[in-house]
Every structure is written in structure tokens, then in C-alpha cells.
Amino acid sequence: MEVPLKPVALPEIPIEAGVVFRMYLVLDLMTGINYAILYFDLPAGGVEIDPEVMLPAIMASMGRRFDRTEMRDSVIAVDSVQGIEITATDEEGKIERMRILIRGARAYMFLAGYAPNSPDMEDVDRFMESIHFIPFPEQNWQTFTSETGACRIEFPGEPRQITSSSALDIDQTAIQIMHTFSAEDRADGTFYRLVYSDLPGCLPAE
């Protein structure tokens, strides 16, 4: 993307459950236009953001922040990455134009804030139209063997492992152990998962 000045990186902000938030700011004092590049990563565990779920949730959140009569939105795609573009007016009358895009396990927001009737709208257009994504390198698929799961499968890279447990009865005496292995094909953002559970021996076979 193109910005008029070198962006200032703010410190990373861990949110919760391994989610990390990052922000870069550009304040153009000559034009009064503020630019922001924001994104957050989900934790390493192969959790993919579903655009069809996330984007309506973002729209609902924006609807609470802005007066819907002062908000316009449209569905967009940048380099085949799904997203929405929103133009809204805040309580002080300042206009915010933003593009929100979902790619794999990362959500991006590109934002420009400016005064109404700004004579420098070409700068905002240039910023928005300059947004592009760097192609992911092709992954080398490799065979993964789970000794405990007694299975073998191919993944696009070394899978990440998450082990969790849950009770299957009220007394919490029957515990299920779930093993999840996941990897992302960074060439197209597709996630692959292997999941198996260790069930307690006391459960009847059905």
C-alpha cells in the first residue's frame, strides 16, 4: 500500500486467548488526513476466520458505533480476498473510510479519517486503491504420523497441535481427551485439520 509518510508502529497488544492486535499510524499534518493499518492474528492453532461470519459481525459493531443513516457499505474483494468497504461519519462530523478484509487467520482494517469536503480526497483514493496482498509461497507438503493416534496423513507443512479435555457426564468422571492437528496452506489460506478423541473406557460401545 502507499502512504504519504513512514508509518509509526504501535506496540503489539495481546487481547485474549492468544489473539494479537497490531496497528500502524500515519498522521499527515499537511492535509489533516489520518491513516491507520490495523490487523489481528488468531492464535497458532489453525483457527480460520470465516468471512461470512466475521464480516456481518463487524457490520453490526459498526452500526452501534455510527449512525446507520450516515454509514454506507459495499462488498469488495482485493486480490481475491473478501471484505467490505465502509464510509461513515462519527459524532464530530469527521468521515472515516475503511476497508476490512479477511485472509486466513488474519483480519485487516485499512482506515483513512478526514474532514468533510476535504480537498485532498485523491490521497484517500490513492491509499485505498494501493492496497494489495503479497502472495503466499507454495507449501511443501509432508507426511505427518501421529504415534498416539495410530494414523498418518499429509499436511502442508508441520502441523500445530492442541490437546483439550472435556467431561462427558455430570459427575465429571468420564473425561474425553481431544487432539487437534492443523496446518495452513499459505498459498491460498486453506486450513487442514486432523481431530481424534480418546474416550474413557467406561463408556458403553454404541
PDB file of C-alpha atoms in Angstrom:
ATOM      1  CA  MET A   1       0.000   0.000   0.000  1.00  0.00           C
ATOM      2  CA  GLU A   2       1.021   3.637  -0.389  1.00  0.00           C
ATOM      3  CA  VAL A   3       1.021   6.223   2.420  1.00  0.00           C
ATOM      4  CA  PRO A   4       2.402   9.797   2.408  1.00  0.00           C
ATOM      5  CA  LEU A   5       4.769   9.243   5.353  1.00  0.00           C
ATOM      6  CA  LYS A   6       6.532   6.379   7.095  1.00  0.00           C
ATOM      7  CA  PRO A   7       4.013   4.587   9.369  1.00  0.00           C
ATOM      8  CA  VAL A   8       4.577   4.579  13.110  1.00  0.00           C
ATOM      9  CA  ALA A   9       4.238   1.083  14.618  1.00  0.00           C
ATOM     10  CA  LEU A  10       2.452   0.945  17.950  1.00  0.00           C
ATOM     11  CA  PRO A  11       3.308  -1.771  20.495  1.00  0.00           C
ATOM     12  CA  GLU A  12       1.605  -5.122  19.944  1.00  0.00           C
ATOM     13  CA  ILE A  13      -1.438  -5.644  22.148  1.00  0.00           C
ATOM     14  CA  PRO A  14      -2.258  -9.196  23.318  1.00  0.00           C
ATOM     15  CA  ILE A  15      -6.036  -9.315  23.643  1.00  0.00           C
ATOM     16  CA  GLU A  16      -7.116 -12.728  24.894  1.00  0.00           C
ATOM     17  CA  ALA A  17      -6.759 -16.411  24.067  1.00  0.00           C
ATOM     18  CA  GLY A  18      -3.605 -15.752  22.088  1.00  0.00           C
ATOM     19  CA  VAL A  19      -5.071 -13.064  19.801  1.00  0.00           C
ATOM     20  CA  VAL A  20      -2.526 -10.330  18.970  1.00  0.00           C
ATOM     21  CA  PHE A  21      -3.507  -6.848  17.740  1.00  0.00           C
ATOM     22  CA  ARG A  22      -1.149  -4.632  15.716  1.00  0.00           C
ATOM     23  CA  MET A  23      -1.524  -1.047  14.479  1.00  0.00           C
ATOM     24  CA  TYR A  24       0.437   1.354  12.282  1.00  0.00           C
ATOM     25  CA  LEU A  25      -0.426   5.076  12.085  1.00  0.00           C
ATOM     26  CA  VAL A  26       0.312   7.875   9.654  1.00  0.00           C
ATOM     27  CA  LEU A  27      -0.732  11.428  10.592  1.00  0.00           C
ATOM     28  CA  ASP A  28      -0.489  13.781   7.604  1.00  0.00           C
ATOM     29  CA  LEU A  29      -0.436  17.253   9.154  1.00  0.00           C
ATOM     30  CA  MET A  30      -0.371  18.948   5.744  1.00  0.00           C
ATOM     31  CA  THR A  31      -3.745  17.549   4.670  1.00  0.00           C
ATOM     32  CA  GLY A  32      -5.256  16.651   8.039  1.00  0.00           C
ATOM     33  CA  ILE A  33      -5.840  13.073   6.879  1.00  0.00           C
ATOM     34  CA  ASN A  34      -5.097  10.282   9.360  1.00  0.00           C
ATOM     35  CA  TYR A  35      -4.269   6.804   8.076  1.00  0.00           C
ATOM     36  CA  ALA A  36      -4.302   3.574  10.063  1.00  0.00           C
ATOM     37  CA  ILE A  37      -3.385  -0.001   9.190  1.00  0.00           C
ATOM     38  CA  LEU A  38      -4.682  -2.494  11.732  1.00  0.00           C
ATOM     39  CA  TYR A  39      -4.768  -6.267  11.873  1.00  0.00           C
ATOM     40  CA  PHE A  40      -5.119  -9.035  14.379  1.00  0.00           C
ATOM     41  CA  ASP A  41      -3.902 -12.617  14.310  1.00  0.00           C
ATOM     42  CA  LEU A  42      -5.695 -15.547  15.846  1.00  0.00           C
ATOM     43  CA  PRO A  43      -3.589 -17.881  17.997  1.00  0.00           C
ATOM     44  CA  ALA A  44      -1.388 -20.528  16.451  1.00  0.00           C
ATOM     45  CA  GLY A  45      -3.756 -23.442  16.348  1.00  0.00           C
ATOM     46  CA  GLY A  46      -5.190 -23.424  12.875  1.00  0.00           C
ATOM     47  CA  VAL A  47      -8.328 -21.414  13.596  1.00  0.00           C
ATOM     48  CA  GLU A  48      -9.585 -19.826  10.414  1.00  0.00           C
ATOM     49  CA  ILE A  49     -11.725 -16.689  10.274  1.00  0.00           C
ATOM     50  CA  ASP A  50     -14.883 -17.295   8.251  1.00  0.00           C
ATOM     51  CA  PRO A  51     -15.608 -14.088   6.268  1.00  0.00           C
ATOM     52  CA  GLU A  52     -19.300 -14.956   6.018  1.00  0.00           C
ATOM     53  CA  VAL A  53     -19.493 -14.950   9.822  1.00  0.00           C
ATOM     54  CA  MET A  54     -16.962 -12.253  10.698  1.00  0.00           C
ATOM     55  CA  LEU A  55     -17.975  -9.562   8.206  1.00  0.00           C
ATOM     56  CA  PRO A  56     -21.657  -9.348   9.300  1.00  0.00           C
ATOM     57  CA  ALA A  57     -20.449  -9.214  12.928  1.00  0.00           C
ATOM     58  CA  ILE A  58     -18.156  -6.309  12.045  1.00  0.00           C
ATOM     59  CA  MET A  59     -21.012  -4.538  10.293  1.00  0.00           C
ATOM     60  CA  ALA A  60     -23.208  -4.942  13.369  1.00  0.00           C
ATOM     61  CA  SER A  61     -20.435  -3.492  15.531  1.00  0.00           C
ATOM     62  CA  MET A  62     -20.003  -0.544  13.186  1.00  0.00           C
ATOM     63  CA  GLY A  63     -23.747   0.024  13.245  1.00  0.00           C
ATOM     64  CA  ARG A  64     -23.565   0.505  17.013  1.00  0.00           C
ATOM     65  CA  ARG A  65     -20.645   2.920  16.684  1.00  0.00           C
ATOM     66  CA  PHE A  66     -22.035   5.059  13.869  1.00  0.00           C
ATOM     67  CA  ASP A  67     -25.484   6.330  12.951  1.00  0.00           C
ATOM     68  CA  ARG A  68     -26.616   3.885  10.273  1.00  0.00           C
ATOM     69  CA  THR A  69     -28.126   6.782   8.277  1.00  0.00           C
ATOM     70  CA  GLU A  70     -24.572   8.128   7.997  1.00  0.00           C
ATOM     71  CA  MET A  71     -22.970   4.796   7.058  1.00  0.00           C
ATOM     72  CA  ARG A  72     -22.558   3.262   3.611  1.00  0.00           C
ATOM     73  CA  ASP A  73     -21.074  -0.141   2.915  1.00  0.00           C
ATOM     74  CA  SER A  74     -20.312  -2.372  -0.042  1.00  0.00           C
ATOM     75  CA  VAL A  75     -18.856  -5.842  -0.586  1.00  0.00           C
ATOM     76  CA  ILE A  76     -15.367  -5.821  -2.108  1.00  0.00           C
ATOM     77  CA  ALA A  77     -12.522  -8.169  -2.979  1.00  0.00           C
ATOM     78  CA  VAL A  78      -8.824  -7.291  -3.126  1.00  0.00           C
ATOM     79  CA  ASP A  79      -6.616  -9.880  -4.823  1.00  0.00           C
ATOM     80  CA  SER A  80      -9.460 -12.400  -4.289  1.00  0.00           C
ATOM     81  CA  VAL A  81      -9.545 -11.595  -0.534  1.00  0.00           C
ATOM     82  CA  GLN A  82     -13.105 -10.979   0.676  1.00  0.00           C
ATOM     83  CA  GLY A  83     -14.040  -7.847   2.556  1.00  0.00           C
ATOM     84  CA  ILE A  84     -16.247  -4.799   2.929  1.00  0.00           C
ATOM     85  CA  GLU A  85     -15.720  -1.089   2.438  1.00  0.00           C
ATOM     86  CA  ILE A  86     -17.441   1.283   4.855  1.00  0.00           C
ATOM     87  CA  THR A  87     -17.770   5.051   4.792  1.00  0.00           C
ATOM     88  CA  ALA A  88     -19.187   6.534   7.987  1.00  0.00           C
ATOM     89  CA  THR A  89     -19.456   9.832   9.848  1.00  0.00           C
ATOM     90  CA  ASP A  90     -18.603   9.995  13.544  1.00  0.00           C
ATOM     91  CA  GLU A  91     -20.192  12.190  16.227  1.00  0.00           C
ATOM     92  CA  GLU A  92     -17.796  15.061  15.473  1.00  0.00           C
ATOM     93  CA  GLY A  93     -18.660  15.056  11.793  1.00  0.00           C
ATOM     94  CA  LYS A  94     -15.372  13.515  10.704  1.00  0.00           C
ATOM     95  CA  ILE A  95     -15.574  10.969   7.917  1.00  0.00           C
ATOM     96  CA  GLU A  96     -13.938   7.553   8.216  1.00  0.00           C
ATOM     97  CA  ARG A  97     -13.449   5.390   5.148  1.00  0.00           C
ATOM     98  CA  MET A  98     -12.239   1.889   5.804  1.00  0.00           C
ATOM     99  CA  ARG A  99     -11.657  -1.429   4.107  1.00  0.00           C
ATOM    100  CA  ILE A 100     -11.951  -4.575   6.213  1.00  0.00           C
ATOM    101  CA  LEU A 101     -10.535  -7.751   4.687  1.00  0.00           C
ATOM    102  CA  ILE A 102     -10.311 -11.344   5.935  1.00  0.00           C
ATOM    103  CA  ARG A 103      -7.414 -13.556   4.882  1.00  0.00           C
ATOM    104  CA  GLY A 104      -6.820 -16.934   6.522  1.00  0.00           C
ATOM    105  CA  ALA A 105      -6.352 -16.402  10.269  1.00  0.00           C
ATOM    106  CA  ARG A 106      -5.850 -12.643   9.976  1.00  0.00           C
ATOM    107  CA  ALA A 107      -8.319  -9.739   9.780  1.00  0.00           C
ATOM    108  CA  TYR A 108      -7.169  -6.397   8.370  1.00  0.00           C
ATOM    109  CA  MET A 109      -8.565  -2.876   8.587  1.00  0.00           C
ATOM    110  CA  PHE A 110      -7.255  -0.039   6.413  1.00  0.00           C
ATOM    111  CA  LEU A 111      -8.673   3.311   7.518  1.00  0.00           C
ATOM    112  CA  ALA A 112      -8.489   6.950   6.464  1.00  0.00           C
ATOM    113  CA  GLY A 113     -10.088   9.704   8.548  1.00  0.00           C
ATOM    114  CA  TYR A 114     -10.675  13.153   7.100  1.00  0.00           C
ATOM    115  CA  ALA A 115     -12.847  16.263   7.348  1.00  0.00           C
ATOM    116  CA  PRO A 116     -15.969  16.667   5.184  1.00  0.00           C
ATOM    117  CA  ASN A 117     -15.352  18.314   1.808  1.00  0.00           C
ATOM    118  CA  SER A 118     -11.626  17.678   2.130  1.00  0.00           C
ATOM    119  CA  PRO A 119      -9.747  18.986  -0.936  1.00  0.00           C
ATOM    120  CA  ASP A 120      -7.337  16.043  -0.696  1.00  0.00           C
ATOM    121  CA  MET A 121      -9.721  13.172  -1.438  1.00  0.00           C
ATOM    122  CA  GLU A 122      -7.375  11.962  -4.163  1.00  0.00           C
ATOM    123  CA  ASP A 123      -4.919  10.990  -1.402  1.00  0.00           C
ATOM    124  CA  VAL A 124      -7.583   8.844   0.278  1.00  0.00           C
ATOM    125  CA  ASP A 125      -8.470   7.192  -3.033  1.00  0.00           C
ATOM    126  CA  ARG A 126      -4.805   6.541  -3.738  1.00  0.00           C
ATOM    127  CA  PHE A 127      -4.324   4.931  -0.312  1.00  0.00           C
ATOM    128  CA  MET A 128      -7.342   2.649  -0.703  1.00  0.00           C
ATOM    129  CA  GLU A 129      -6.584   1.605  -4.268  1.00  0.00           C
ATOM    130  CA  SER A 130      -2.943   0.845  -3.427  1.00  0.00           C
ATOM    131  CA  ILE A 131      -3.875  -1.994  -1.047  1.00  0.00           C
ATOM    132  CA  HIS A 132      -2.632  -5.376  -2.275  1.00  0.00           C
ATOM    133  CA  PHE A 133      -1.631  -8.676  -0.705  1.00  0.00           C
ATOM    134  CA  ILE A 134       1.700 -10.421  -1.121  1.00  0.00           C
ATOM    135  CA  PRO A 135       1.161 -13.966  -2.466  1.00  0.00           C
ATOM    136  CA  PHE A 136       1.948 -16.723  -0.013  1.00  0.00           C
ATOM    137  CA  PRO A 137       4.806 -19.019  -1.041  1.00  0.00           C
ATOM    138  CA  GLU A 138       3.852 -22.530  -2.094  1.00  0.00           C
ATOM    139  CA  GLN A 139       3.938 -25.001   0.764  1.00  0.00           C
ATOM    140  CA  ASN A 140       5.923 -28.223   0.789  1.00  0.00           C
ATOM    141  CA  TRP A 141       3.514 -30.962   1.752  1.00  0.00           C
ATOM    142  CA  GLN A 142       4.886 -33.558   4.126  1.00  0.00           C
ATOM    143  CA  THR A 143       3.702 -36.758   5.735  1.00  0.00           C
ATOM    144  CA  PHE A 144       2.728 -36.469   9.386  1.00  0.00           C
ATOM    145  CA  THR A 145       2.443 -39.521  11.619  1.00  0.00           C
ATOM    146  CA  SER A 146       0.625 -39.492  14.947  1.00  0.00           C
ATOM    147  CA  GLU A 147       2.009 -42.322  17.044  1.00  0.00           C
ATOM    148  CA  THR A 148      -0.620 -41.903  19.749  1.00  0.00           C
ATOM    149  CA  GLY A 149      -3.409 -41.617  17.198  1.00  0.00           C
ATOM    150  CA  ALA A 150      -2.063 -44.502  15.118  1.00  0.00           C
ATOM    151  CA  CYS A 151      -2.646 -42.643  11.870  1.00  0.00           C
ATOM    152  CA  ARG A 152      -0.714 -40.993   9.044  1.00  0.00           C
ATOM    153  CA  ILE A 153      -1.710 -38.046   6.854  1.00  0.00           C
ATOM    154  CA  GLU A 154      -0.176 -35.369   4.638  1.00  0.00           C
ATOM    155  CA  PHE A 155      -0.206 -31.713   5.693  1.00  0.00           C
ATOM    156  CA  PRO A 156       1.049 -28.516   4.009  1.00  0.00           C
ATOM    157  CA  GLY A 157       3.883 -28.082   6.494  1.00  0.00           C
ATOM    158  CA  GLU A 158       4.404 -29.112  10.112  1.00  0.00           C
ATOM    159  CA  PRO A 159       1.006 -29.149  11.864  1.00  0.00           C
ATOM    160  CA  ARG A 160       0.337 -27.422  15.157  1.00  0.00           C
ATOM    161  CA  GLN A 161      -1.121 -29.489  17.978  1.00  0.00           C
ATOM    162  CA  ILE A 162      -3.750 -28.589  20.558  1.00  0.00           C
ATOM    163  CA  THR A 163      -4.899 -31.020  23.259  1.00  0.00           C
ATOM    164  CA  SER A 164      -8.051 -30.345  25.245  1.00  0.00           C
ATOM    165  CA  SER A 165     -10.278 -32.255  27.637  1.00  0.00           C
ATOM    166  CA  SER A 166     -13.959 -32.196  28.497  1.00  0.00           C
ATOM    167  CA  ALA A 167     -16.273 -34.088  30.811  1.00  0.00           C
ATOM    168  CA  LEU A 168     -18.874 -36.366  29.270  1.00  0.00           C
ATOM    169  CA  ASP A 169     -21.004 -36.764  32.386  1.00  0.00           C
ATOM    170  CA  ILE A 170     -22.350 -34.593  35.194  1.00  0.00           C
ATOM    171  CA  ASP A 171     -20.008 -36.110  37.786  1.00  0.00           C
ATOM    172  CA  GLN A 172     -17.033 -35.337  35.506  1.00  0.00           C
ATOM    173  CA  THR A 173     -15.710 -38.850  35.940  1.00  0.00           C
ATOM    174  CA  ALA A 174     -15.762 -39.666  32.215  1.00  0.00           C
ATOM    175  CA  ILE A 175     -13.185 -37.415  30.559  1.00  0.00           C
ATOM    176  CA  GLN A 176     -12.716 -37.090  26.807  1.00  0.00           C
ATOM    177  CA  ILE A 177      -9.275 -36.061  25.545  1.00  0.00           C
ATOM    178  CA  MET A 178      -9.376 -34.361  22.131  1.00  0.00           C
ATOM    179  CA  HIS A 179      -6.277 -33.984  19.939  1.00  0.00           C
ATOM    180  CA  THR A 180      -6.300 -31.453  17.109  1.00  0.00           C
ATOM    181  CA  PHE A 181      -3.569 -31.153  14.485  1.00  0.00           C
ATOM    182  CA  SER A 182      -3.847 -28.332  11.961  1.00  0.00           C
ATOM    183  CA  ALA A 183      -1.831 -26.600   9.276  1.00  0.00           C
ATOM    184  CA  GLU A 184      -2.488 -23.775   6.838  1.00  0.00           C
ATOM    185  CA  ASP A 185      -1.678 -23.846   3.159  1.00  0.00           C
ATOM    186  CA  ARG A 186      -0.389 -20.279   2.979  1.00  0.00           C
ATOM    187  CA  ALA A 187      -0.646 -20.311  -0.809  1.00  0.00           C
ATOM    188  CA  ASP A 188      -4.433 -19.978  -0.619  1.00  0.00           C
ATOM    189  CA  GLY A 189      -5.262 -19.664   3.099  1.00  0.00           C
ATOM    190  CA  THR A 190      -6.913 -23.104   3.341  1.00  0.00           C
ATOM    191  CA  PHE A 191      -6.764 -24.867   6.732  1.00  0.00           C
ATOM    192  CA  TYR A 192      -6.478 -28.631   7.151  1.00  0.00           C
ATOM    193  CA  ARG A 193      -7.233 -30.432  10.404  1.00  0.00           C
ATOM    194  CA  LEU A 194      -6.974 -33.880  11.911  1.00  0.00           C
ATOM    195  CA  VAL A 195      -9.035 -34.407  15.064  1.00  0.00           C
ATOM    196  CA  TYR A 196      -9.354 -37.532  17.186  1.00  0.00           C
ATOM    197  CA  SER A 197     -10.615 -38.179  20.693  1.00  0.00           C
ATOM    198  CA  ASP A 198      -9.594 -40.555  23.454  1.00  0.00           C
ATOM    199  CA  LEU A 199     -12.799 -41.771  25.067  1.00  0.00           C
ATOM    200  CA  PRO A 200     -12.904 -43.203  28.594  1.00  0.00           C
ATOM    201  CA  GLY A 201     -13.079 -46.988  28.752  1.00  0.00           C
ATOM    202  CA  CYS A 202     -16.101 -46.878  30.985  1.00  0.00           C
ATOM    203  CA  LEU A 203     -18.389 -45.716  28.169  1.00  0.00           C
ATOM    204  CA  PRO A 204     -20.581 -48.417  26.588  1.00  0.00           C
ATOM    205  CA  ALA A 205     -19.873 -49.105  22.920  1.00  0.00           C
ATOM    206  CA  GLU A 206     -22.707 -47.949  20.628  1.00  0.00           C
TER     207      GLU A 206
END
